[in-house]
Short mmCIF file of C-alpha atoms and ligand atoms in Angstrom, two decimals:
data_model
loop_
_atom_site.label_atom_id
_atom_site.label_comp_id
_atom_site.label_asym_id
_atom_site.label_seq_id
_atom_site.Cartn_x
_atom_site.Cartn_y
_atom_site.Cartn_z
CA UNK P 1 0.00 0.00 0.00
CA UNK P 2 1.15 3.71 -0.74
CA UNK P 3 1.60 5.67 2.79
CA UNK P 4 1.21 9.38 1.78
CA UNK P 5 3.48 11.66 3.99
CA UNK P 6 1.45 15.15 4.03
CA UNK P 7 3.12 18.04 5.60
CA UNK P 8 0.52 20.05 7.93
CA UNK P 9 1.75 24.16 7.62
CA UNK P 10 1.29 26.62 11.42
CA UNK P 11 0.41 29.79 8.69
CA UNK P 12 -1.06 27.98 5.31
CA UNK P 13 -4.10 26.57 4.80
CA UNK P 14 -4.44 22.37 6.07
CA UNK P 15 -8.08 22.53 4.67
CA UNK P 16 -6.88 20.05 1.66
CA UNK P 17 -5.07 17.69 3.12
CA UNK P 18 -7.47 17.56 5.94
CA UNK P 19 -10.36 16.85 3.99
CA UNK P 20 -8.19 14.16 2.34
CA UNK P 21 -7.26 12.26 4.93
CA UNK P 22 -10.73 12.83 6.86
CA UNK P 23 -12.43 10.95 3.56
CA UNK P 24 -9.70 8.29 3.86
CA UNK P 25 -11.48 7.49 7.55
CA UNK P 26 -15.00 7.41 6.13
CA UNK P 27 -13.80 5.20 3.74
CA UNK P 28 -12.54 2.91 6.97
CA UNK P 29 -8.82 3.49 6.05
CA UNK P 30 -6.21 4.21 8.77
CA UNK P 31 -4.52 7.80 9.15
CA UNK P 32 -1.63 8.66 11.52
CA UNK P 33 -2.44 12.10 12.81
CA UNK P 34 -0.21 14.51 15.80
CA UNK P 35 -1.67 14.86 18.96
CA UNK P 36 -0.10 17.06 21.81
CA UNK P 37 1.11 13.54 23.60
CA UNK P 38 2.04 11.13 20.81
CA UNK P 39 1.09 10.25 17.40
CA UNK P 40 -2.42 8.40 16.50
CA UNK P 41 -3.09 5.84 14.03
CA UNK P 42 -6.31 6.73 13.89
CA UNK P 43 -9.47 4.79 11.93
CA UNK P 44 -13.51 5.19 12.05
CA UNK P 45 -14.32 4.38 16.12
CA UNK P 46 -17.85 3.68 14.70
CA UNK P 47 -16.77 1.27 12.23
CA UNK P 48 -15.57 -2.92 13.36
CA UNK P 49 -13.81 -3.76 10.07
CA UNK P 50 -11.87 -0.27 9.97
CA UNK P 51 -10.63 -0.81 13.92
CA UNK P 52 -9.74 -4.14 12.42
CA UNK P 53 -7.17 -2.25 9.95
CA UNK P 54 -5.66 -0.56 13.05
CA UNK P 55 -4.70 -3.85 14.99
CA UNK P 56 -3.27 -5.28 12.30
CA UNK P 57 -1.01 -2.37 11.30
CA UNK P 58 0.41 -2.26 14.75
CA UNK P 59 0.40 -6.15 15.49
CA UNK P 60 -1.33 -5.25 18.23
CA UNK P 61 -2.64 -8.29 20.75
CA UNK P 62 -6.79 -7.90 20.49
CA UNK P 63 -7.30 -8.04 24.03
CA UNK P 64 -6.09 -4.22 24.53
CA UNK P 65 -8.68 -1.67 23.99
CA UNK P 66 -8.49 1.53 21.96
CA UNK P 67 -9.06 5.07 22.75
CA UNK P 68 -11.69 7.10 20.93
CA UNK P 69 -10.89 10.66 20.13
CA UNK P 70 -13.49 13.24 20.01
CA UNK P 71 -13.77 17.08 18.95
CA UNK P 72 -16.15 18.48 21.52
CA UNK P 73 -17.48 17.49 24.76
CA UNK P 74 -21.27 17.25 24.20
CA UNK P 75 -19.89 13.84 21.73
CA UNK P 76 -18.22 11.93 25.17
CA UNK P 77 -22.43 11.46 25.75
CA UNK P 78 -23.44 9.28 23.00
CA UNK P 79 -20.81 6.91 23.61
CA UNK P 80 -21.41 6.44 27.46
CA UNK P 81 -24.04 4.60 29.43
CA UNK P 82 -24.50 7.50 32.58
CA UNK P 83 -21.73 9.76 33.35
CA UNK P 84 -20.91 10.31 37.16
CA UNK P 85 -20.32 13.49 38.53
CA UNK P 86 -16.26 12.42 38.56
CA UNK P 87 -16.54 12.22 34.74
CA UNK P 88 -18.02 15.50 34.12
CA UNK P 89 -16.13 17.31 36.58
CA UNK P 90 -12.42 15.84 35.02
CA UNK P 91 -13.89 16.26 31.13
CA UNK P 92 -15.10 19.91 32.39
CA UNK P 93 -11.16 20.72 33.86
CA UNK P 94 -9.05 19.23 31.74
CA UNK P 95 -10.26 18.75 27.95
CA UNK P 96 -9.27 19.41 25.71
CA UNK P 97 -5.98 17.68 26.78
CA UNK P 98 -4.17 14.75 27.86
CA UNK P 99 -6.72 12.76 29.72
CA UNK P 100 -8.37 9.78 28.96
CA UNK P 101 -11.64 9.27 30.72
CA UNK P 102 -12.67 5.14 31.24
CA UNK P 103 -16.46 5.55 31.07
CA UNK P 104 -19.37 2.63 30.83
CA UNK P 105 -19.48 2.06 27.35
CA UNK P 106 -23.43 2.66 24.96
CA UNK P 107 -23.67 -0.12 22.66
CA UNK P 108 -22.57 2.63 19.72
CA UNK P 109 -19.70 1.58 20.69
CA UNK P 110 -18.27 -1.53 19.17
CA UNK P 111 -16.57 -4.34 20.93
CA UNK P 112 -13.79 -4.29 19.26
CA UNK P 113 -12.76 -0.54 19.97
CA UNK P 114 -13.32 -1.60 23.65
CA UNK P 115 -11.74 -5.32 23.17
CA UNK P 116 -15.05 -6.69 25.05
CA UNK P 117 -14.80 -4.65 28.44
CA UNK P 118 -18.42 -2.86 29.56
CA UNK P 119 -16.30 0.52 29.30
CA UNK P 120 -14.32 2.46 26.49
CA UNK P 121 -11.81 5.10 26.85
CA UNK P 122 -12.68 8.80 25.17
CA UNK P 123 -10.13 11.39 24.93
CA UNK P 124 -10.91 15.21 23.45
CA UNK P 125 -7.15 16.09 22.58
CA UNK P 126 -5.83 19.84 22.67
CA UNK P 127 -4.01 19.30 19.19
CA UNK P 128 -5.74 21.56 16.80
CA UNK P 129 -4.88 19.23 14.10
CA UNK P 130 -6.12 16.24 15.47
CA UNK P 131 -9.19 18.15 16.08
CA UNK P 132 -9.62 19.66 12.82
CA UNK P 133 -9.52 16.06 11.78
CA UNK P 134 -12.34 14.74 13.87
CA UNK P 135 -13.87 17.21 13.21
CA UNK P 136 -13.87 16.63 9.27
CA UNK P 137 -14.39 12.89 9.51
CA UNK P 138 -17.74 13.35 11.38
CA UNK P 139 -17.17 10.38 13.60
CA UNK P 140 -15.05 9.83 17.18
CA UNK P 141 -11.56 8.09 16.33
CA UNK P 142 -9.79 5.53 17.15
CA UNK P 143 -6.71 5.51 18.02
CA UNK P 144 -3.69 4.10 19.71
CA UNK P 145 0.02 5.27 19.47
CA UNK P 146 0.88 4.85 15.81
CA UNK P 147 4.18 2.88 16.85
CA UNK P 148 4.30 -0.91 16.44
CA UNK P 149 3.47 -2.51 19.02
CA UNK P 150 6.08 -2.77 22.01
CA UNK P 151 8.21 0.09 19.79
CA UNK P 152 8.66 3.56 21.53
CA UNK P 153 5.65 5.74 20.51
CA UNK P 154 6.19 7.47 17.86
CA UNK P 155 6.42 11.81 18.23
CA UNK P 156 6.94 12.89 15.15
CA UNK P 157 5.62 12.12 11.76
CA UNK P 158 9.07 10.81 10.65
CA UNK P 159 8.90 8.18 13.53
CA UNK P 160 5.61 6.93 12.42
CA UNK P 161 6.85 7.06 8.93
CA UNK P 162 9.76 4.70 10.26
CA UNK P 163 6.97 1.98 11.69
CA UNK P 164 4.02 2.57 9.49
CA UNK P 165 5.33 3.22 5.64
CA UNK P 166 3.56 0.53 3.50
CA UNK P 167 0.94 -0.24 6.37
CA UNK P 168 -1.48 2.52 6.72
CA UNK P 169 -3.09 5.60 4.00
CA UNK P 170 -1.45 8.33 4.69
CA UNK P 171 0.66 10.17 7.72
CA UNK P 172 0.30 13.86 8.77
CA UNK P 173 2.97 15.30 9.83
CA UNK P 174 2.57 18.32 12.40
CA UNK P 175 5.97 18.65 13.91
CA UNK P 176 7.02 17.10 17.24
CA UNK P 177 4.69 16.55 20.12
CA UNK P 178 4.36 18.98 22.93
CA UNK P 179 3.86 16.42 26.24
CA UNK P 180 5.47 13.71 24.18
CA UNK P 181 4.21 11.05 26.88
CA UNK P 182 1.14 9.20 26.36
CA UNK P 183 -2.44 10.56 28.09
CA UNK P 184 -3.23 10.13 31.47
CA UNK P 185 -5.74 6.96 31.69
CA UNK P 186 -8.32 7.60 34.61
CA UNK P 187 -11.37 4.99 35.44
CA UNK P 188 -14.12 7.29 36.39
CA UNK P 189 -16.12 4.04 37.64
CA UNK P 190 -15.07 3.12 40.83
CA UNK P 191 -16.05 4.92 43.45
CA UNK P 192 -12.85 6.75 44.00
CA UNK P 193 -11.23 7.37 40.52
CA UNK P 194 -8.08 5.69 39.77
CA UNK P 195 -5.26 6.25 37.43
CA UNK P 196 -4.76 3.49 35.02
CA UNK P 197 -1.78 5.21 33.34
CA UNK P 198 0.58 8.34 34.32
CA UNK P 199 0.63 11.25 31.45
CA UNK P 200 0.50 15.02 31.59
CA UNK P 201 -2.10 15.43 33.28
CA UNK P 202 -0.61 14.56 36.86
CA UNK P 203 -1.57 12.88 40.36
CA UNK P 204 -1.29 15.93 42.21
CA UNK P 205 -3.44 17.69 39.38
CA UNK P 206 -6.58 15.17 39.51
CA UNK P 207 -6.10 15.27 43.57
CA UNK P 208 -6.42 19.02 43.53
CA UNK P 209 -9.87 18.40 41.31
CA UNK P 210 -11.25 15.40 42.50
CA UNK P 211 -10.33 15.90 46.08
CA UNK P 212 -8.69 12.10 46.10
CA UNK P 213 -7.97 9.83 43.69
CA UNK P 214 -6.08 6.32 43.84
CA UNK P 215 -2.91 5.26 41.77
CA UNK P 216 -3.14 1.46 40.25
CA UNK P 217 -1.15 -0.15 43.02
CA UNK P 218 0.67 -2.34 39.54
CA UNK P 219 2.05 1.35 38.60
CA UNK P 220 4.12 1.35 41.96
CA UNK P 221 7.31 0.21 40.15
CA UNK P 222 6.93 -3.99 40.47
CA UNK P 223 7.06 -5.89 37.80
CA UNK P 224 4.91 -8.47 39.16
CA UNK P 225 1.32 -6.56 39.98
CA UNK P 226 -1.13 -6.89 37.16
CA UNK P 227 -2.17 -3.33 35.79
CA UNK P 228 -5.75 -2.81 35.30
CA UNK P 229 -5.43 -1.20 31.81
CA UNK P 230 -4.80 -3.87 29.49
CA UNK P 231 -2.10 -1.99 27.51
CA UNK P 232 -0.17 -1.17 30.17
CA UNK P 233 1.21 -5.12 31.19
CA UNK P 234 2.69 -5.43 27.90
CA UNK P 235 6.91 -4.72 27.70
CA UNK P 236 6.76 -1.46 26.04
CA UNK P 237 8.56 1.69 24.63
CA UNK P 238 11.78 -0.22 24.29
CA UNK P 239 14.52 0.48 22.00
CA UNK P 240 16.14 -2.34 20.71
CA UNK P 241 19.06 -2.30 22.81
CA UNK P 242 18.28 -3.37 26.65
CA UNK P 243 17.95 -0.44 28.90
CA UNK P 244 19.04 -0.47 32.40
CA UNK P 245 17.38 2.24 34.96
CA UNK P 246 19.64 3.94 37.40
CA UNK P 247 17.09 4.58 40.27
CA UNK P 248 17.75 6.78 43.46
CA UNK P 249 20.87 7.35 44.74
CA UNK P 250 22.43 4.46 41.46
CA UNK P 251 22.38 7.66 39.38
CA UNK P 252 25.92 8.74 40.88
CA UNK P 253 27.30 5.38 39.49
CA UNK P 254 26.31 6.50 35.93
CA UNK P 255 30.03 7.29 34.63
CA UNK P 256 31.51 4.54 36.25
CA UNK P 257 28.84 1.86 34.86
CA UNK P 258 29.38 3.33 30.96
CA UNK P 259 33.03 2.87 31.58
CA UNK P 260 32.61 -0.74 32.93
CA UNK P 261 30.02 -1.26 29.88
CA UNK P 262 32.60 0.59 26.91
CA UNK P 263 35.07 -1.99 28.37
CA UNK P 264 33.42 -4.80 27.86
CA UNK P 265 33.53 -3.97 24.32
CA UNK P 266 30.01 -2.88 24.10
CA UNK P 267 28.34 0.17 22.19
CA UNK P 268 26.45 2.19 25.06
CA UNK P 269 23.68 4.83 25.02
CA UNK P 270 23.64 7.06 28.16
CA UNK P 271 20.55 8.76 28.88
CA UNK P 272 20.65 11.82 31.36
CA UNK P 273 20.05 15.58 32.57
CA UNK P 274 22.72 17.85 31.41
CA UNK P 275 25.07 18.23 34.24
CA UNK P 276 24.99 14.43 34.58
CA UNK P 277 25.79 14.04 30.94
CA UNK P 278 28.79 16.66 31.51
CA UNK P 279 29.89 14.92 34.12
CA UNK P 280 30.17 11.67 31.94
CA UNK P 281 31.88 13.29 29.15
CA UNK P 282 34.34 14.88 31.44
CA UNK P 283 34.80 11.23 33.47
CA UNK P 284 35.45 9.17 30.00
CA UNK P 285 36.26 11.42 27.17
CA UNK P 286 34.82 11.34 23.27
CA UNK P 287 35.07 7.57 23.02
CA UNK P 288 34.20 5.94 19.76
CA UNK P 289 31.16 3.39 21.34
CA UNK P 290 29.57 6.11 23.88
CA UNK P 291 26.65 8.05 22.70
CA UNK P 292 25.55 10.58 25.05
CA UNK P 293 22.10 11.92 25.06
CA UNK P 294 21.03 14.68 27.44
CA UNK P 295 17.13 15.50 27.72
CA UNK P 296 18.01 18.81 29.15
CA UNK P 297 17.04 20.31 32.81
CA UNK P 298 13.60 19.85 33.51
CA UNK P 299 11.05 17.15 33.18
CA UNK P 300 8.80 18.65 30.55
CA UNK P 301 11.64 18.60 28.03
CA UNK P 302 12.64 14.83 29.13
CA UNK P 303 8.91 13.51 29.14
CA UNK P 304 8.67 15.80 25.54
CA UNK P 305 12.28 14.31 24.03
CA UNK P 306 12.23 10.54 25.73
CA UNK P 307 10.64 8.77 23.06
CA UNK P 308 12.16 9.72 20.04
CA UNK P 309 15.89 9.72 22.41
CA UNK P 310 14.58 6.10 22.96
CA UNK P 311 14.00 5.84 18.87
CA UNK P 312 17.96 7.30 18.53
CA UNK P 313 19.55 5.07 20.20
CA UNK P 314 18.41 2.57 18.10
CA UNK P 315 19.43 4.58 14.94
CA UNK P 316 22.95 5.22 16.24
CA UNK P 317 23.60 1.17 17.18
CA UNK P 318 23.65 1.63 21.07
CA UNK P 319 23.99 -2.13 22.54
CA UNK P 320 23.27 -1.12 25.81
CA UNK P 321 21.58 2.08 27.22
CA UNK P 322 22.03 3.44 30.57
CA UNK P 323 19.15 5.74 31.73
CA UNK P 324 19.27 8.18 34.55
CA UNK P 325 16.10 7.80 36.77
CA UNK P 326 14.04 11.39 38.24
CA UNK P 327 12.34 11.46 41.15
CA UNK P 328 8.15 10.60 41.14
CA UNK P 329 6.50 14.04 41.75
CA UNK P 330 4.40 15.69 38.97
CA UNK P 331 5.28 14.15 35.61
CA UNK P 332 8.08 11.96 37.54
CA UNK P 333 5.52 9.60 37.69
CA UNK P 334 4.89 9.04 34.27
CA UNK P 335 8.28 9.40 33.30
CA UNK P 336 9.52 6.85 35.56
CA UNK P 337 6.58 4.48 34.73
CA UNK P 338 7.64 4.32 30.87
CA UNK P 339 11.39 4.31 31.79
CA UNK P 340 11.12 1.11 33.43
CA UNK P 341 8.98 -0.56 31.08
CA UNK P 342 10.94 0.24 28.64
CA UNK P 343 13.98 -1.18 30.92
CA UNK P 344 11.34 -4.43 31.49
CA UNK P 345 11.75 -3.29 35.19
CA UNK P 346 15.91 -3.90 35.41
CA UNK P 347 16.15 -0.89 37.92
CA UNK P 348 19.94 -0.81 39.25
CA UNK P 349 19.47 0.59 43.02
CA UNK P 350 22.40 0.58 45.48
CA UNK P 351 22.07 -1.31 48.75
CA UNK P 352 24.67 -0.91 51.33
CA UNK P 353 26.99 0.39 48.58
CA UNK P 354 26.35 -2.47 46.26
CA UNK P 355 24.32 -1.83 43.05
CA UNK P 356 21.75 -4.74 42.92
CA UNK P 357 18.40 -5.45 40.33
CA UNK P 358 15.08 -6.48 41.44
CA UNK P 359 15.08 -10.41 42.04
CA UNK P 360 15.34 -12.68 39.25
CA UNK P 361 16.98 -10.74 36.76
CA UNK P 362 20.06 -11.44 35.39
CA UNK P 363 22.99 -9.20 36.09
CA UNK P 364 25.06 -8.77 32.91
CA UNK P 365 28.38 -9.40 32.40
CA UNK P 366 29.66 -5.98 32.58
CA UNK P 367 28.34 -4.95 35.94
CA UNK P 368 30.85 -6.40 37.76
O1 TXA S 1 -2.11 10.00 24.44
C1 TXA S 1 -2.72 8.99 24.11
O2 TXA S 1 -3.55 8.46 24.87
C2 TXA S 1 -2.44 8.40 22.73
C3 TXA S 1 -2.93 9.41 21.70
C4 TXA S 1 -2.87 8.89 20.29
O3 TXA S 1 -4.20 9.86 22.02
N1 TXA S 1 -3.09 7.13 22.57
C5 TXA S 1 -2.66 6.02 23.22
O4 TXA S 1 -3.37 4.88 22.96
O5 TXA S 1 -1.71 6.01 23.97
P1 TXA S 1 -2.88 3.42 23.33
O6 TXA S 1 -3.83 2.51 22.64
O7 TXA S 1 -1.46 3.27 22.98
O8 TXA S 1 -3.10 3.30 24.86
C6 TXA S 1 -4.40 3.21 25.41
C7 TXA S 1 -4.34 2.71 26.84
C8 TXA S 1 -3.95 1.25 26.90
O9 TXA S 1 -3.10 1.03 28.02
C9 TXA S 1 -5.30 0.57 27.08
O10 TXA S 1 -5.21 -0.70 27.69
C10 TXA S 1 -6.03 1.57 27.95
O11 TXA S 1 -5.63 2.82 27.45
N2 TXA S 1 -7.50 1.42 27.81
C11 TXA S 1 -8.24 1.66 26.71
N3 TXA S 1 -9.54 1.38 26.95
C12 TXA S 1 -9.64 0.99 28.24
C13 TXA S 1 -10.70 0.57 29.09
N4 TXA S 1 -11.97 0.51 28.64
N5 TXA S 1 -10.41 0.22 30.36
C14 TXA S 1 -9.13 0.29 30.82
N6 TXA S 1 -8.07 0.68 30.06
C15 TXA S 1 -8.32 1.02 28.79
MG1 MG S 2 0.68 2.74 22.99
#
């Protein structure tokens, strides 16, 4: 299949392409679209055998449910059995944006967007793009990250390009993502509301609105709880190469683990904040076999660059990556929570001056 790549313009007019790839989802083809978190491969919500297109592109297991993406707020009601007073309240703060509301799902909705479950997930993104898109096709989209499936999601059109070209109609490409982490997931049906996934929008944000709100006890850092959001017990985000998480005080080890790692004869990725990064260079030197990638200062620009730093990585031939962990306030949490899935949960912490990994994974060979 021919993927077109269509360039979306900030000052010229998108009404063409728009309307282009808005009759490509009436016709029940799939579309990769920008959001503000990550980029959507997006198909009629409405439609079984165009949801059907979407799996398959992504090799995506048919037990995880999809998200549907909507232009207004007024269209969450059709697709919901009875909002609660939670719902409203967190569509009435936050959307547009990057929260996902879990609602009980009408029978509009079809099975497959929901993968069976009495509820679906509905998201009204901030992206005018995405909206203008929705907006066009007349229908609420589906969509799920428009990476393959257990691949870093994808932030710009280029990195969709990189999973998708051959797979899907057409790609628009708006630039890179402003949150650059997926939504926030939040059930709104249990009695207290509970956050199925960390995103943008944060824990201390929904506390401050909802007055409480409970965290998934499986997004607590163990491997070994099972998540309530189907998506989210898959291994995911990872680069190729296998990614071990410096956690708490491990971080200070950082130079000395690269150097161990370079010895061993192995091409390493080292992902940190600048002055960590510095302090690396300064420790080992321009070494051919040491990529060093620094996500800046704060957490918006590491949540906003991690994916596609993830994605680089790979393109530069890293064997091994070390990652520098942040602490778990505000986006922390999310952060952390796609850092060590993408690590599949090898966290290096010290104990009593000895690095150590959670039980039952293997230490490798060049952490000595
Ligand atoms: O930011 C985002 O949410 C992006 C953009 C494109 O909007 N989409 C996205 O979709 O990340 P996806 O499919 O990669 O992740 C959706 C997550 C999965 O973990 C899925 O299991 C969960 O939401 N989910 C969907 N429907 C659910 C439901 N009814 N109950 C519980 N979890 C649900
Ligand atoms: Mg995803």
């Amino acid at each position: 299949m021919q993927t077109y790549y269509w360039r979306l313009s900030e000052t010229g007019d998108n009404g063409p392409i728009i309307a282009r790839a808005a009759a490509f989802i009436r016709q029940g083809q799939v579309v990769a679209f920008p959001t503000e978190t990550v980029y959507g491969l997006g198909a009629d919500g409405l439609d079984e055998a165009a949801v059907e297109r979407i799996y398959a592109a992504k090799g995506r297991p048919s037990d995880n449910p999809l998200i549907l993406h909507i232009a207004c707020r007024q269209d969450l009601e059709p697709l919901s059995r009875g909002l609660n007073a939670n719902a409203r309240e967190l569509a009435r703060r936050f959307w547009p944006g990057p929260l996902t509301l879990v609602v009980p799902k009408s029978a509009l909705v079809p099975d497959r967007v929901s993968a069976g479950l009495p509820t679906v997930a509905v998201r009204y993104p901030a992206n005018s793009y995405a909206q203008a898109l929705i907006q066009a096709s007349g229908r609420p989209i589906a969509a799920p990250s428009a990476n393959i499936s257990g691949r870093p999601s994808p932030t710009t059109g280029r990195d969709v390009l990189e999973d998708m070209a051959g797979k899907i109609a057409c790609v628009l490409e708006g630039g890179p993502c402003g949150i650059g982490l997926e939504s926030t997931v939040v059930d709104t049906t249990s009695p207290v509301p509970c956050i199925l996934r960390p995103g943008g929008i944060t824990y201390e944000m929904l506390e401050e609105a909802l007055g409480a709100v409970e965290l998934d006890p499986a997004l607590r850092g163990q491997e070994a709880l099972r998540p309530k959001a189907p998506g989210m017990k898959y291994r995911h985000y990872a680069p190729q190469a296998p990614l071990y998480l410096l956690e708490g005080e491990a971080v200070n080890c950082l130079p000395q683990l690269a150097a161990q790692a370079l010895q061993a004869g192995l091409q390493v990725g080292v992902l940190a904040d600048e002055g960590l990064i510095a302090q690396t260079g300064s420790a080992l030197g321009s070494r051919p076999g040491l990529v060093l990638c620094s996500w800046g200062r704060d957490k918006a620009g590491l949540a906003a660059g991690l994916f596609s730093l993830l994605r680089n990585f790979d393109r530069r031939g890293a064997e091994v990556i070390l990652a520098a962990g942040v602490d778990e306030a505000g986006l922390g949490l999310a952060i952390m929570n796609r850092l060590r899935k993408a690590a599949g949960y090898n966290s290096l912490r010290l104990e009593a001056g000895r690095l150590v990994l959670p039980e039952g994974k293997i230490r490798p060979r060049w952490l000595v």
